[in-house]
CSV table of C-alpha atoms and ligand atoms in Angstrom, one decimal:
chain,number,residue,atom,x,y,z
A,172,UNK,CA,8.1,-4.4,29.7
A,173,UNK,CA,5.9,-3.9,26.8
A,174,UNK,CA,6.2,-1.3,23.6
A,175,UNK,CA,5.4,2.0,24.2
A,176,UNK,CA,3.3,1.7,21.3
A,177,UNK,CA,1.3,-1.4,22.8
A,178,UNK,CA,-2.5,-1.3,22.6
A,179,UNK,CA,-4.8,-1.3,25.7
A,180,UNK,CA,-6.9,-5.0,23.7
A,181,UNK,CA,-3.4,-6.3,23.1
A,182,UNK,CA,-2.5,-5.8,26.4
A,183,UNK,CA,-5.3,-7.4,28.2
A,184,UNK,CA,-4.9,-10.1,25.8
A,185,UNK,CA,-1.4,-10.3,26.9
A,186,UNK,CA,-2.1,-11.3,30.5
A,187,UNK,CA,-3.5,-14.6,30.1
A,188,UNK,CA,-0.9,-17.4,30.4
A,189,UNK,CA,-0.4,-19.4,28.1
A,190,UNK,CA,-1.6,-22.5,29.7
A,191,UNK,CA,-5.0,-20.5,30.0
A,192,UNK,CA,-4.6,-20.0,26.2
A,193,UNK,CA,-3.7,-23.9,25.9
A,194,UNK,CA,-7.0,-24.9,27.2
A,195,UNK,CA,-9.2,-22.2,26.8
A,196,UNK,CA,-7.9,-20.9,23.5
A,197,UNK,CA,-10.7,-19.1,21.5
A,198,UNK,CA,-13.0,-21.5,19.2
A,199,UNK,CA,-15.9,-19.3,19.2
A,200,UNK,CA,-16.3,-18.5,15.7
A,201,UNK,CA,-16.9,-14.4,15.3
A,202,UNK,CA,-17.8,-12.2,12.9
A,203,UNK,CA,-15.7,-10.9,10.3
A,204,UNK,CA,-16.1,-6.8,11.4
A,205,UNK,CA,-14.8,-8.2,15.0
A,206,UNK,CA,-12.2,-10.3,13.5
A,207,UNK,CA,-10.6,-7.2,11.6
A,208,UNK,CA,-11.0,-4.9,14.6
A,209,UNK,CA,-9.3,-7.5,16.7
A,210,UNK,CA,-6.6,-7.7,14.3
A,211,UNK,CA,-6.0,-4.2,13.4
A,212,UNK,CA,-6.1,-3.0,16.8
A,213,UNK,CA,-3.5,-5.9,18.4
A,214,UNK,CA,-1.0,-5.6,15.9
A,215,UNK,CA,1.6,-2.9,16.4
A,216,UNK,CA,3.3,-0.2,14.0
A,217,UNK,CA,6.8,-0.6,13.6
A,218,UNK,CA,9.3,1.8,14.7
A,219,UNK,CA,9.6,4.8,12.2
A,220,UNK,CA,13.2,5.4,10.2
A,221,UNK,CA,14.5,7.8,7.7
A,222,UNK,CA,15.5,6.7,4.2
A,223,UNK,CA,16.7,8.3,1.3
A,224,UNK,CA,13.9,9.6,-0.6
A,225,UNK,CA,14.9,7.5,-3.8
A,226,UNK,CA,13.9,4.6,-1.5
A,227,UNK,CA,10.9,5.9,-0.2
A,228,UNK,CA,8.4,4.1,-2.8
A,229,UNK,CA,5.0,2.5,-1.4
A,230,UNK,CA,6.3,3.4,2.0
A,231,UNK,CA,3.9,5.3,4.4
A,232,UNK,CA,4.7,8.6,5.5
A,233,UNK,CA,5.8,8.9,9.2
A,234,UNK,CA,5.1,12.3,9.9
A,235,UNK,CA,3.2,15.5,8.2
A,236,UNK,CA,5.8,17.6,5.6
A,237,UNK,CA,5.0,20.9,4.8
A,238,UNK,CA,6.3,22.9,1.7
A,239,UNK,CA,9.5,24.9,2.2
A,240,UNK,CA,9.5,26.9,-1.1
A,241,UNK,CA,6.9,28.2,-3.0
A,242,UNK,CA,6.3,26.4,-6.7
A,243,UNK,CA,7.3,28.1,-8.6
A,244,UNK,CA,9.9,29.0,-6.4
A,245,UNK,CA,10.1,32.2,-8.5
A,246,UNK,CA,8.4,34.0,-12.0
A,247,UNK,CA,9.8,32.1,-14.7
A,248,UNK,CA,9.2,31.5,-18.4
A,249,UNK,CA,6.3,28.8,-19.5
A,250,UNK,CA,7.8,29.2,-23.3
A,251,UNK,CA,10.3,29.5,-25.4
A,252,UNK,CA,10.3,32.9,-26.8
A,253,UNK,CA,10.8,36.5,-25.5
A,254,UNK,CA,10.0,38.5,-22.4
A,255,UNK,CA,8.7,41.9,-23.0
A,256,UNK,CA,6.1,44.5,-21.9
A,257,UNK,CA,3.0,43.4,-22.9
A,258,UNK,CA,2.1,47.5,-23.1
A,259,UNK,CA,4.6,48.2,-25.1
A,260,UNK,CA,3.8,45.4,-28.0
A,261,UNK,CA,1.6,46.5,-30.7
A,262,UNK,CA,0.8,43.7,-33.2
A,263,UNK,CA,3.7,43.8,-35.9
A,264,UNK,CA,5.0,46.4,-33.9
A,265,UNK,CA,8.8,45.8,-33.8
A,266,UNK,CA,10.8,45.4,-30.5
A,267,UNK,CA,14.7,45.2,-29.9
A,268,UNK,CA,16.4,42.1,-28.2
A,269,UNK,CA,19.0,43.3,-25.5
A,270,UNK,CA,20.0,39.7,-24.4
A,271,UNK,CA,19.1,36.2,-23.6
A,272,UNK,CA,18.1,34.6,-20.5
A,273,UNK,CA,18.7,30.9,-20.4
A,274,UNK,CA,16.9,28.4,-17.5
A,275,UNK,CA,19.9,28.6,-14.8
A,276,UNK,CA,21.4,31.4,-13.1
A,277,UNK,CA,19.5,34.7,-13.0
A,278,UNK,CA,21.5,37.5,-14.8
A,279,UNK,CA,19.8,39.9,-13.4
A,280,UNK,CA,18.5,41.7,-16.7
A,281,UNK,CA,15.7,44.6,-17.1
A,282,UNK,CA,13.7,45.1,-20.2
A,283,UNK,CA,12.7,48.3,-21.0
A,284,UNK,CA,9.7,49.8,-23.2
A,285,UNK,CA,10.3,48.7,-26.7
A,286,UNK,CA,12.7,46.0,-26.0
A,287,UNK,CA,12.7,42.1,-25.5
A,288,UNK,CA,14.6,39.1,-24.1
A,289,UNK,CA,15.5,36.4,-25.6
A,290,UNK,CA,13.8,33.6,-23.0
A,291,UNK,CA,13.6,30.0,-22.7
A,292,UNK,CA,11.3,27.7,-20.3
A,293,UNK,CA,11.6,27.5,-16.6
A,294,UNK,CA,14.0,30.7,-16.8
A,295,UNK,CA,13.7,33.5,-14.5
A,296,UNK,CA,11.5,36.7,-15.8
A,297,UNK,CA,13.9,39.7,-16.4
A,298,UNK,CA,12.6,42.8,-14.2
A,299,UNK,CA,10.6,45.1,-15.7
A,300,UNK,CA,8.7,42.3,-18.2
A,301,UNK,CA,5.1,41.3,-17.4
A,302,UNK,CA,4.5,38.9,-20.5
A,303,UNK,CA,6.3,36.3,-23.1
A,304,UNK,CA,5.8,36.0,-26.4
A,305,UNK,CA,6.4,32.3,-27.8
A,306,UNK,CA,9.0,32.1,-30.6
A,307,UNK,CA,6.1,31.0,-32.7
A,308,UNK,CA,4.9,34.4,-32.6
A,309,UNK,CA,7.3,36.2,-33.7
A,310,UNK,CA,9.2,37.3,-36.9
A,311,UNK,CA,12.7,37.6,-36.3
A,312,UNK,CA,14.4,40.9,-38.3
A,313,UNK,CA,17.6,41.3,-37.9
A,314,UNK,CA,18.7,42.2,-34.1
A,315,UNK,CA,15.0,42.8,-33.8
A,316,UNK,CA,11.8,40.7,-33.5
A,317,UNK,CA,8.1,42.0,-35.0
A,318,UNK,CA,5.3,40.8,-32.9
A,319,UNK,CA,2.7,38.8,-35.0
A,320,UNK,CA,0.2,39.0,-32.3
A,321,UNK,CA,-1.5,41.2,-29.8
A,322,UNK,CA,0.2,40.4,-26.4
A,323,UNK,CA,-1.7,40.4,-22.9
A,324,UNK,CA,-0.2,41.0,-19.4
A,325,UNK,CA,0.9,37.9,-17.5
A,326,UNK,CA,0.4,35.9,-20.9
A,327,UNK,CA,3.1,32.8,-20.5
A,328,UNK,CA,4.7,33.7,-17.3
A,329,UNK,CA,4.5,31.2,-14.4
A,330,UNK,CA,4.1,33.0,-11.0
A,331,UNK,CA,6.3,32.3,-8.0
A,332,UNK,CA,3.6,30.1,-5.5
A,333,UNK,CA,0.8,29.8,-8.5
A,334,UNK,CA,1.0,25.9,-7.5
A,335,UNK,CA,2.0,25.5,-3.8
A,336,UNK,CA,2.5,28.2,-1.7
A,337,UNK,CA,5.2,27.7,1.4
A,338,UNK,CA,4.2,26.3,4.4
A,339,UNK,CA,1.5,24.6,2.6
A,340,UNK,CA,1.0,20.6,3.9
A,341,UNK,CA,2.3,18.4,1.1
A,342,UNK,CA,1.9,15.0,2.8
A,343,UNK,CA,-0.2,13.7,5.3
A,344,UNK,CA,1.0,11.2,8.4
A,345,UNK,CA,-0.1,7.6,7.2
A,346,UNK,CA,-0.3,8.7,3.0
A,347,UNK,CA,1.3,5.9,0.9
A,348,UNK,CA,4.4,7.6,-1.1
A,349,UNK,CA,3.7,7.6,-4.5
A,350,UNK,CA,6.0,8.7,-7.7
A,351,UNK,CA,4.6,12.1,-7.7
A,352,UNK,CA,5.0,12.3,-3.7
A,353,UNK,CA,8.3,11.5,-4.2
A,354,UNK,CA,9.0,14.3,-7.0
A,355,UNK,CA,7.2,16.8,-4.9
A,356,UNK,CA,9.6,16.2,-2.0
A,357,UNK,CA,12.3,16.4,-4.4
A,358,UNK,CA,11.3,19.5,-5.7
A,359,UNK,CA,11.1,20.6,-1.6
A,360,UNK,CA,14.6,19.5,-1.5
A,361,UNK,CA,13.9,16.9,1.0
A,362,UNK,CA,16.8,14.3,0.3
A,363,UNK,CA,15.4,12.0,3.3
A,364,UNK,CA,12.3,11.1,4.5
A,365,UNK,CA,11.2,9.6,7.4
A,366,UNK,CA,8.6,6.5,6.9
A,367,UNK,CA,6.8,3.8,8.5
A,368,UNK,CA,8.4,0.4,9.6
A,369,UNK,CA,9.1,-2.2,7.4
A,370,UNK,CA,7.8,-5.9,8.0
A,371,UNK,CA,9.5,-9.0,7.2
A,372,UNK,CA,7.5,-11.7,7.0
A,373,UNK,CA,7.6,-15.8,6.4
A,374,UNK,CA,5.5,-17.8,4.3
A,375,UNK,CA,4.5,-21.6,5.0
A,376,UNK,CA,2.8,-23.4,3.1
A,377,UNK,CA,1.6,-26.6,4.7
A,378,UNK,CA,0.3,-29.9,2.9
A,379,UNK,CA,1.7,-33.3,2.3
A,380,UNK,CA,0.2,-32.9,-1.1
A,381,UNK,CA,2.2,-30.2,-2.1
A,382,UNK,CA,5.2,-29.6,-4.5
A,383,UNK,CA,7.2,-26.7,-5.9
A,384,UNK,CA,6.6,-25.8,-9.4
A,385,UNK,CA,9.2,-27.3,-11.4
A,386,UNK,CA,9.3,-30.3,-9.8
A,387,UNK,CA,7.5,-33.7,-11.1
A,388,UNK,CA,4.0,-34.4,-9.7
A,389,UNK,CA,2.8,-37.8,-8.7
A,390,UNK,CA,-0.6,-39.2,-8.7
A,391,UNK,CA,-2.3,-37.3,-5.7
A,392,UNK,CA,-0.2,-34.1,-6.2
A,393,UNK,CA,-0.8,-30.6,-6.5
A,394,UNK,CA,1.5,-27.8,-7.2
A,395,UNK,CA,2.1,-25.2,-4.3
A,396,UNK,CA,0.3,-22.2,-5.5
A,397,UNK,CA,0.1,-20.5,-2.3
A,398,UNK,CA,3.2,-19.5,-1.2
A,399,UNK,CA,3.2,-17.8,-5.0
A,400,UNK,CA,0.3,-16.4,-4.2
A,401,UNK,CA,0.7,-15.1,-0.9
A,402,UNK,CA,4.6,-13.7,-1.5
A,403,UNK,CA,3.0,-11.6,-4.2
A,404,UNK,CA,0.4,-10.0,-2.1
A,405,UNK,CA,2.6,-9.4,0.5
A,406,UNK,CA,4.8,-7.7,-2.1
A,407,UNK,CA,1.7,-5.7,-3.2
A,408,UNK,CA,1.3,-4.1,0.3
A,409,UNK,CA,5.1,-2.9,0.5
A,410,UNK,CA,7.0,-5.8,2.1
A,411,UNK,CA,9.9,-7.1,0.3
A,412,UNK,CA,11.6,-9.2,2.8
A,413,UNK,CA,10.3,-12.2,2.4
A,414,UNK,CA,11.2,-15.9,3.4
A,415,UNK,CA,9.0,-19.2,2.0
A,416,UNK,CA,9.2,-22.8,2.9
A,417,UNK,CA,6.9,-26.2,2.8
A,418,UNK,CA,6.0,-28.2,5.2
A,419,UNK,CA,4.5,-31.8,5.9
A,420,UNK,CA,1.4,-32.2,7.7
A,421,UNK,CA,3.2,-33.7,10.8
A,422,UNK,CA,4.5,-31.7,14.0
A,423,UNK,CA,8.0,-31.7,13.6
A,424,UNK,CA,8.1,-30.2,10.1
A,425,UNK,CA,6.0,-27.8,11.6
A,426,UNK,CA,7.5,-26.8,14.8
A,427,UNK,CA,10.6,-26.5,12.7
A,428,UNK,CA,9.0,-24.3,10.0
A,429,UNK,CA,7.4,-21.8,12.7
A,430,UNK,CA,10.4,-21.4,14.9
A,431,UNK,CA,12.1,-20.3,11.8
A,432,UNK,CA,9.2,-18.2,10.6
A,433,UNK,CA,8.3,-16.7,13.8
A,434,UNK,CA,11.7,-14.6,13.6
A,435,UNK,CA,9.7,-12.5,11.0
A,436,UNK,CA,7.2,-9.9,12.1
A,437,UNK,CA,4.8,-11.7,10.2
A,438,UNK,CA,3.9,-15.2,10.0
A,439,UNK,CA,1.4,-16.3,7.3
A,440,UNK,CA,0.8,-20.1,7.3
A,441,UNK,CA,-1.2,-21.6,4.9
A,442,UNK,CA,-3.6,-24.7,5.0
A,443,UNK,CA,-4.0,-27.3,7.9
A,444,UNK,CA,-5.8,-24.1,10.3
A,445,UNK,CA,-9.2,-26.3,10.0
A,446,UNK,CA,-10.6,-29.0,12.0
A,447,UNK,CA,-9.6,-32.3,9.9
A,448,UNK,CA,-6.7,-34.9,11.9
A,449,UNK,CA,-4.0,-33.6,9.5
A,450,UNK,CA,-4.8,-29.9,10.2
A,451,UNK,CA,-2.0,-29.4,12.7
A,452,UNK,CA,-1.2,-25.8,12.8
A,453,UNK,CA,-3.2,-24.6,15.6
A,454,UNK,CA,-2.2,-27.3,18.2
A,455,UNK,CA,1.3,-26.7,17.0
A,456,UNK,CA,1.2,-22.8,17.6
A,457,UNK,CA,-0.4,-23.2,21.1
A,458,UNK,CA,2.8,-25.8,21.7
A,459,UNK,CA,5.1,-23.4,20.7
A,460,UNK,CA,3.8,-21.3,23.2
A,461,UNK,CA,1.8,-18.5,20.3
A,462,UNK,CA,-1.5,-16.9,21.7
A,463,UNK,CA,-4.6,-17.7,19.7
A,464,UNK,CA,-6.5,-14.6,19.6
A,465,UNK,CA,-9.0,-15.4,16.5
A,466,UNK,CA,-9.7,-19.1,15.3
A,467,UNK,CA,-12.6,-19.1,12.8
A,468,UNK,CA,-14.3,-15.9,11.3
A,469,UNK,CA,-18.2,-15.8,9.9
A,470,UNK,CA,-16.8,-15.2,6.1
A,471,UNK,CA,-17.0,-17.3,3.1
A,472,UNK,CA,-15.0,-18.4,1.7
A,473,UNK,CA,-12.3,-18.1,4.6
A,474,UNK,CA,-13.9,-19.8,7.4
A,475,UNK,CA,-11.0,-21.3,9.1
A,476,UNK,CA,-8.6,-18.2,9.4
A,477,UNK,CA,-6.7,-18.0,12.6
A,478,UNK,CA,-4.6,-15.1,14.1
A,479,UNK,CA,-2.4,-14.9,17.0
A,480,UNK,CA,1.1,-13.5,18.4
A,481,UNK,CA,4.2,-15.0,19.9
A,482,UNK,CA,6.3,-12.5,22.4
A,483,UNK,CA,9.8,-13.1,23.1
A,484,UNK,CA,13.1,-11.8,24.1
A,485,UNK,CA,15.3,-10.4,21.7
A,486,UNK,CA,16.5,-7.9,19.3
A,487,UNK,CA,13.5,-7.0,16.9
A,488,UNK,CA,14.0,-9.1,13.9
A,489,UNK,CA,14.7,-6.4,11.4
A,490,UNK,CA,17.4,-4.3,13.7
A,491,UNK,CA,15.2,-1.4,14.2
A,492,UNK,CA,15.0,0.8,16.5
A,493,UNK,CA,14.8,-1.0,20.0
A,494,UNK,CA,11.7,-0.8,22.1
A,495,UNK,CA,14.4,-1.0,25.3
A,496,UNK,CA,17.9,1.0,25.6
A,497,UNK,CA,20.1,-2.1,24.9
A,498,UNK,CA,21.6,-3.4,28.1
A,499,UNK,CA,18.7,-1.8,30.1
A,500,UNK,CA,15.9,-3.9,29.9
A,501,UNK,CA,15.2,-7.3,27.7
A,502,UNK,CA,14.0,-6.3,24.0
A,503,UNK,CA,10.5,-7.5,22.9
A,504,UNK,CA,10.3,-9.1,19.7
A,505,UNK,CA,6.8,-9.5,18.6
A,506,UNK,CA,5.5,-12.0,15.8
A,507,UNK,CA,1.8,-11.7,14.7
A,508,UNK,CA,0.6,-15.2,13.0
A,509,UNK,CA,-1.9,-15.4,10.5
A,510,UNK,CA,-3.4,-19.0,10.0
A,511,UNK,CA,-5.2,-18.9,6.2
A,512,UNK,CA,-7.4,-21.6,4.5
A,513,UNK,CA,-5.2,-23.6,2.6
A,514,UNK,CA,-7.7,-23.5,-0.8
A,515,UNK,CA,-6.6,-20.7,-2.8
A,516,UNK,CA,-9.6,-18.4,-3.3
A,517,UNK,CA,-10.2,-18.3,0.4
A,518,UNK,CA,-6.5,-17.5,1.0
A,519,UNK,CA,-6.9,-14.6,-1.0
A,520,UNK,CA,-10.0,-13.5,0.2
A,521,UNK,CA,-9.0,-13.8,3.9
A,522,UNK,CA,-5.2,-12.1,3.2
A,523,UNK,CA,-7.2,-9.1,1.7
A,524,UNK,CA,-9.7,-8.7,4.6
A,525,UNK,CA,-7.2,-9.6,7.3
A,526,UNK,CA,-3.8,-9.9,6.6
A,527,UNK,CA,-3.4,-6.7,4.7
A,528,UNK,CA,-4.6,-4.0,7.0
A,529,UNK,CA,-2.9,-5.6,9.5
A,530,UNK,CA,0.2,-5.5,7.5
A,531,UNK,CA,-0.7,-1.4,6.2
A,532,UNK,CA,-1.5,-0.6,10.2
A,533,UNK,CA,2.6,-2.1,10.9
A,534,UNK,CA,3.3,0.2,8.5
A,535,UNK,CA,1.8,3.2,9.6
A,536,UNK,CA,-1.1,3.5,7.3
A,537,UNK,CA,-3.6,5.7,7.9
A,538,UNK,CA,-6.3,4.1,5.2
A,539,UNK,CA,-6.3,0.2,5.7
A,540,UNK,CA,-9.4,-0.3,3.2
A,541,UNK,CA,-9.2,-1.6,-0.7
A,542,UNK,CA,-10.1,0.8,-2.9
A,543,UNK,CA,-13.9,1.2,-3.3
A,544,UNK,CA,-15.7,1.2,-6.9
A,545,UNK,CA,-19.5,1.7,-7.6
A,546,UNK,CA,-20.3,-0.3,-10.2
A,547,UNK,CA,-23.8,-1.7,-11.9
A,548,UNK,CA,-24.6,-5.4,-11.2
A,549,UNK,CA,-24.5,-7.5,-14.5
A,550,UNK,CA,-26.6,-10.4,-12.9
A,551,UNK,CA,-28.5,-10.8,-10.1
A,552,UNK,CA,-27.4,-12.6,-6.7
A,553,UNK,CA,-28.5,-13.6,-3.7
A,554,UNK,CA,-26.5,-14.9,-0.4
A,555,UNK,CA,-29.0,-17.2,1.5
A,556,UNK,CA,-25.8,-18.5,3.6
A,557,UNK,CA,-25.2,-18.1,7.1
A,558,UNK,CA,-21.7,-16.0,6.5
A,559,UNK,CA,-21.2,-13.1,4.2
A,560,UNK,CA,-20.1,-14.2,0.8
A,561,UNK,CA,-17.1,-12.4,-1.1
A,562,UNK,CA,-18.0,-13.0,-4.8
A,563,UNK,CA,-15.3,-12.4,-6.9
A,564,UNK,CA,-15.9,-10.4,-10.0
A,565,UNK,CA,-14.7,-8.5,-13.6
A,566,UNK,CA,-15.4,-4.7,-13.3
A,567,UNK,CA,-15.1,-3.6,-16.8
A,568,UNK,CA,-16.8,-0.1,-18.1
A,569,UNK,CA,-18.4,0.4,-15.1
A,570,UNK,CA,-20.2,-3.4,-14.8
A,571,UNK,CA,-19.8,-6.0,-12.4
A,572,UNK,CA,-20.1,-9.6,-13.6
A,573,UNK,CA,-19.3,-12.7,-11.3
A,574,UNK,CA,-16.8,-14.8,-12.9
A,575,UNK,CA,-16.2,-18.4,-12.8
A,576,UNK,CA,-17.0,-20.9,-10.3
A,577,UNK,CA,-17.6,-18.9,-6.6
A,578,UNK,CA,-15.9,-21.9,-4.9
A,579,UNK,CA,-12.7,-21.7,-2.7
A,580,UNK,CA,-10.4,-24.0,-4.6
A,581,UNK,CA,-11.7,-22.3,-8.2
A,582,UNK,CA,-8.4,-20.4,-8.9
A,583,UNK,CA,-8.9,-19.9,-12.6
A,584,UNK,CA,-11.8,-17.7,-11.9
A,585,UNK,CA,-10.1,-15.7,-9.5
A,586,UNK,CA,-7.2,-15.2,-12.4
A,587,UNK,CA,-9.7,-13.6,-14.5
A,588,UNK,CA,-11.0,-11.2,-11.3
A,589,UNK,CA,-10.2,-7.9,-10.4
A,590,UNK,CA,-12.5,-7.0,-7.6
A,591,UNK,CA,-14.6,-8.7,-4.7
A,592,UNK,CA,-18.6,-8.2,-4.3
A,593,UNK,CA,-19.5,-8.1,-0.1
A,594,UNK,CA,-23.2,-9.9,0.1
A,595,UNK,CA,-24.4,-9.8,3.5
A,596,UNK,CA,-26.0,-12.7,4.9
A,597,UNK,CA,-29.5,-12.8,3.5
A,598,UNK,CA,-28.9,-9.9,1.1
A,599,UNK,CA,-30.6,-9.9,-2.2
A,600,UNK,CA,-29.3,-7.8,-5.5
A,601,UNK,CA,-31.2,-6.9,-8.3
A,602,UNK,CA,-29.5,-6.8,-12.0
A,603,UNK,CA,-28.2,-3.4,-13.0
A,604,UNK,CA,-28.2,-2.6,-9.1
A,605,UNK,CA,-25.5,-0.3,-7.9
A,606,UNK,CA,-23.0,-1.7,-5.8
A,607,UNK,CA,-19.6,-1.2,-4.2
A,608,UNK,CA,-16.9,-3.3,-5.4
A,609,UNK,CA,-13.7,-3.9,-4.0
A,610,UNK,CA,-10.8,-3.5,-6.2
A,611,UNK,CA,-7.1,-4.8,-5.4
A,612,UNK,CA,-5.0,-4.3,-8.1
B,1404,AMP,P1,-6.5,-27.4,3.7
B,1404,AMP,O1,-6.5,-25.9,4.3
B,1404,AMP,O2,-4.8,-27.4,4.3
B,1404,AMP,O3,-7.3,-28.5,4.5
B,1404,AMP,O4,-6.1,-27.4,2.5
B,1404,AMP,C1,-7.5,-27.3,1.7
B,1404,AMP,C2,-7.6,-27.0,0.0
B,1404,AMP,O5,-6.4,-26.3,0.2
B,1404,AMP,C3,-7.1,-28.2,-0.3
B,1404,AMP,O6,-7.4,-29.4,-1.6
B,1404,AMP,C4,-5.7,-28.6,-0.6
B,1404,AMP,O7,-4.8,-29.3,-1.7
B,1404,AMP,C5,-5.3,-27.0,-1.1
B,1404,AMP,N1,-4.2,-26.4,-1.0
B,1404,AMP,C6,-3.5,-26.3,0.7
B,1404,AMP,N2,-2.3,-25.6,0.4
B,1404,AMP,C7,-2.2,-25.3,-0.7
B,1404,AMP,C8,-1.2,-24.4,-1.5
B,1404,AMP,N3,-0.2,-24.5,-1.1
B,1404,AMP,N4,-1.3,-24.3,-3.1
B,1404,AMP,C9,-2.5,-24.7,-3.3
B,1404,AMP,N5,-3.5,-25.6,-2.8
B,1404,AMP,C10,-3.3,-26.0,-1.5
B,1405,MG,MG1,-3.8,-29.7,4.4
C-alpha cells in the first residue's frame, strides 16, 4: 500500500522494478525546470501535527485559521488619561473625576456630562464616554481636572474590531509561521497550532581528501566545508534534526553511511556524484536499491546533481502519524536522496534550486520559491555557455554586483554574495538593466 498523499508522477516511476532501474537508470541530462518540477512532484508532504504555539516558529500552517475574536476585543483607551464625553468638554473647562478604570476587569463605570474618569492604556471605555483626553492635556485641580485642549469624539479610543473582524482569515494553510503570526494566534487564544511535518535529514560528505575542521591537515587534504554549509542551509529551511557523517571514497564506507542516512526523510550526499572513477555515489545508491530519478541537470554550477528515493517498510523515521494502522499492513518509510556536487558553490546552488523546494514541500509550504528582488545590474553579463548560469553577487542599495570568481570552487566569493542572478543560455544583459535577483538570506 502506498501513502495516501503519494502523487501520480512518483507512482508511475515507482512501478519500475529495481532491476530495470539498475540497467535503465536515467542518464539523460535534463533541464533545470524539469528537474525542479520532478523533485517537487515526487516528494510527499509529511503528515501534519499539532504543536504548542510557542514551538511553531518557522513551521508551515497545516490549515487555514480564522479570527475567533475581533481585535481589539472591546473598545479601549489608547492613552493614559481621562475618559470623557467630548461634547461636554470645553477648552479650559473643568470636569469632576469620578473614579478610575485601569487595564483589567471592567468596573462597569459610567461617565456623565461634566465628568471624567481616570483611565489607562488598554482599559475598557466606561459607558457614556466617547473620547479620551491624554493626561498631558489636562491640569489637575484638586478632585477636578481642567482640560487644556479641544476634544473630539472618538479621540484616543480604540474601537472593538478596528484592527481585525471575527471570522477574518488570519493564517493561510501553507504559510510560514513567523513571530508576528504567533503573536496574532496567541491574541486569539490559540494554545496549539496544526503545522506541517518536520523532516529529519542526514548529510554525508564524501571524499578521501576531507578532514574535519579542528584537525590537522596533511598535504593534499582540505577541510570539509560542505557538511557545515548543508547543515546550515537545512537549518535555514526549518530542519533541525540533522545527522552528519563523512564517507571515504570507497564502496564499503559509502554503503555504511548511506544505510544509516536512509533512515532520515532526506539524505544529502555531497561529492562523488560525477563521472570520475572515484565518484561512487550513484552506483552505491543503485546497489542499495535506490530509485534514481534524476542524474545530471543542465545548470551551472551544479551539473552532476542526482535525485532518487528509497522506499522501505518500517515505521516512519520521525515517529509521525503512520501511513497505515499499526498491525494491519506494513508501513512505508520514504527517504529522498539528493546527490550534490562536491564543489561548494555547486552544492550551494543546487541545494537552493532543488533541495530547498523539496524540503519546503515536505513541510507543507505553499511558496517554494526564493524571494525575488528587482535590482539594477552593475555590469554587463553574457552567458555564452550551454547551461543556464547562476551568477553570485551582492545586492546592495538596489544594485546587483557580481562578486568573486564565478567558479564552482570559489567559496570566498560566495561568502560575500547575498543573491543569485540567473542568466539563461545565450542571454546578454547590459549594465543598468533591471533584473530579478534571488535572495537567500
Ligand atoms: P567531487 O564532486 O567529489 O568530484 O568534488 C569536487 C570538488 O569539490 C573537489 O575539489 C573536492 O575536493 C571538493 N569537495 C568535495 N567535497 C567537499 C567538501 N565536503 N567540502 C569542501 N570541498 C569539497
Ligand atoms: Mg570527491
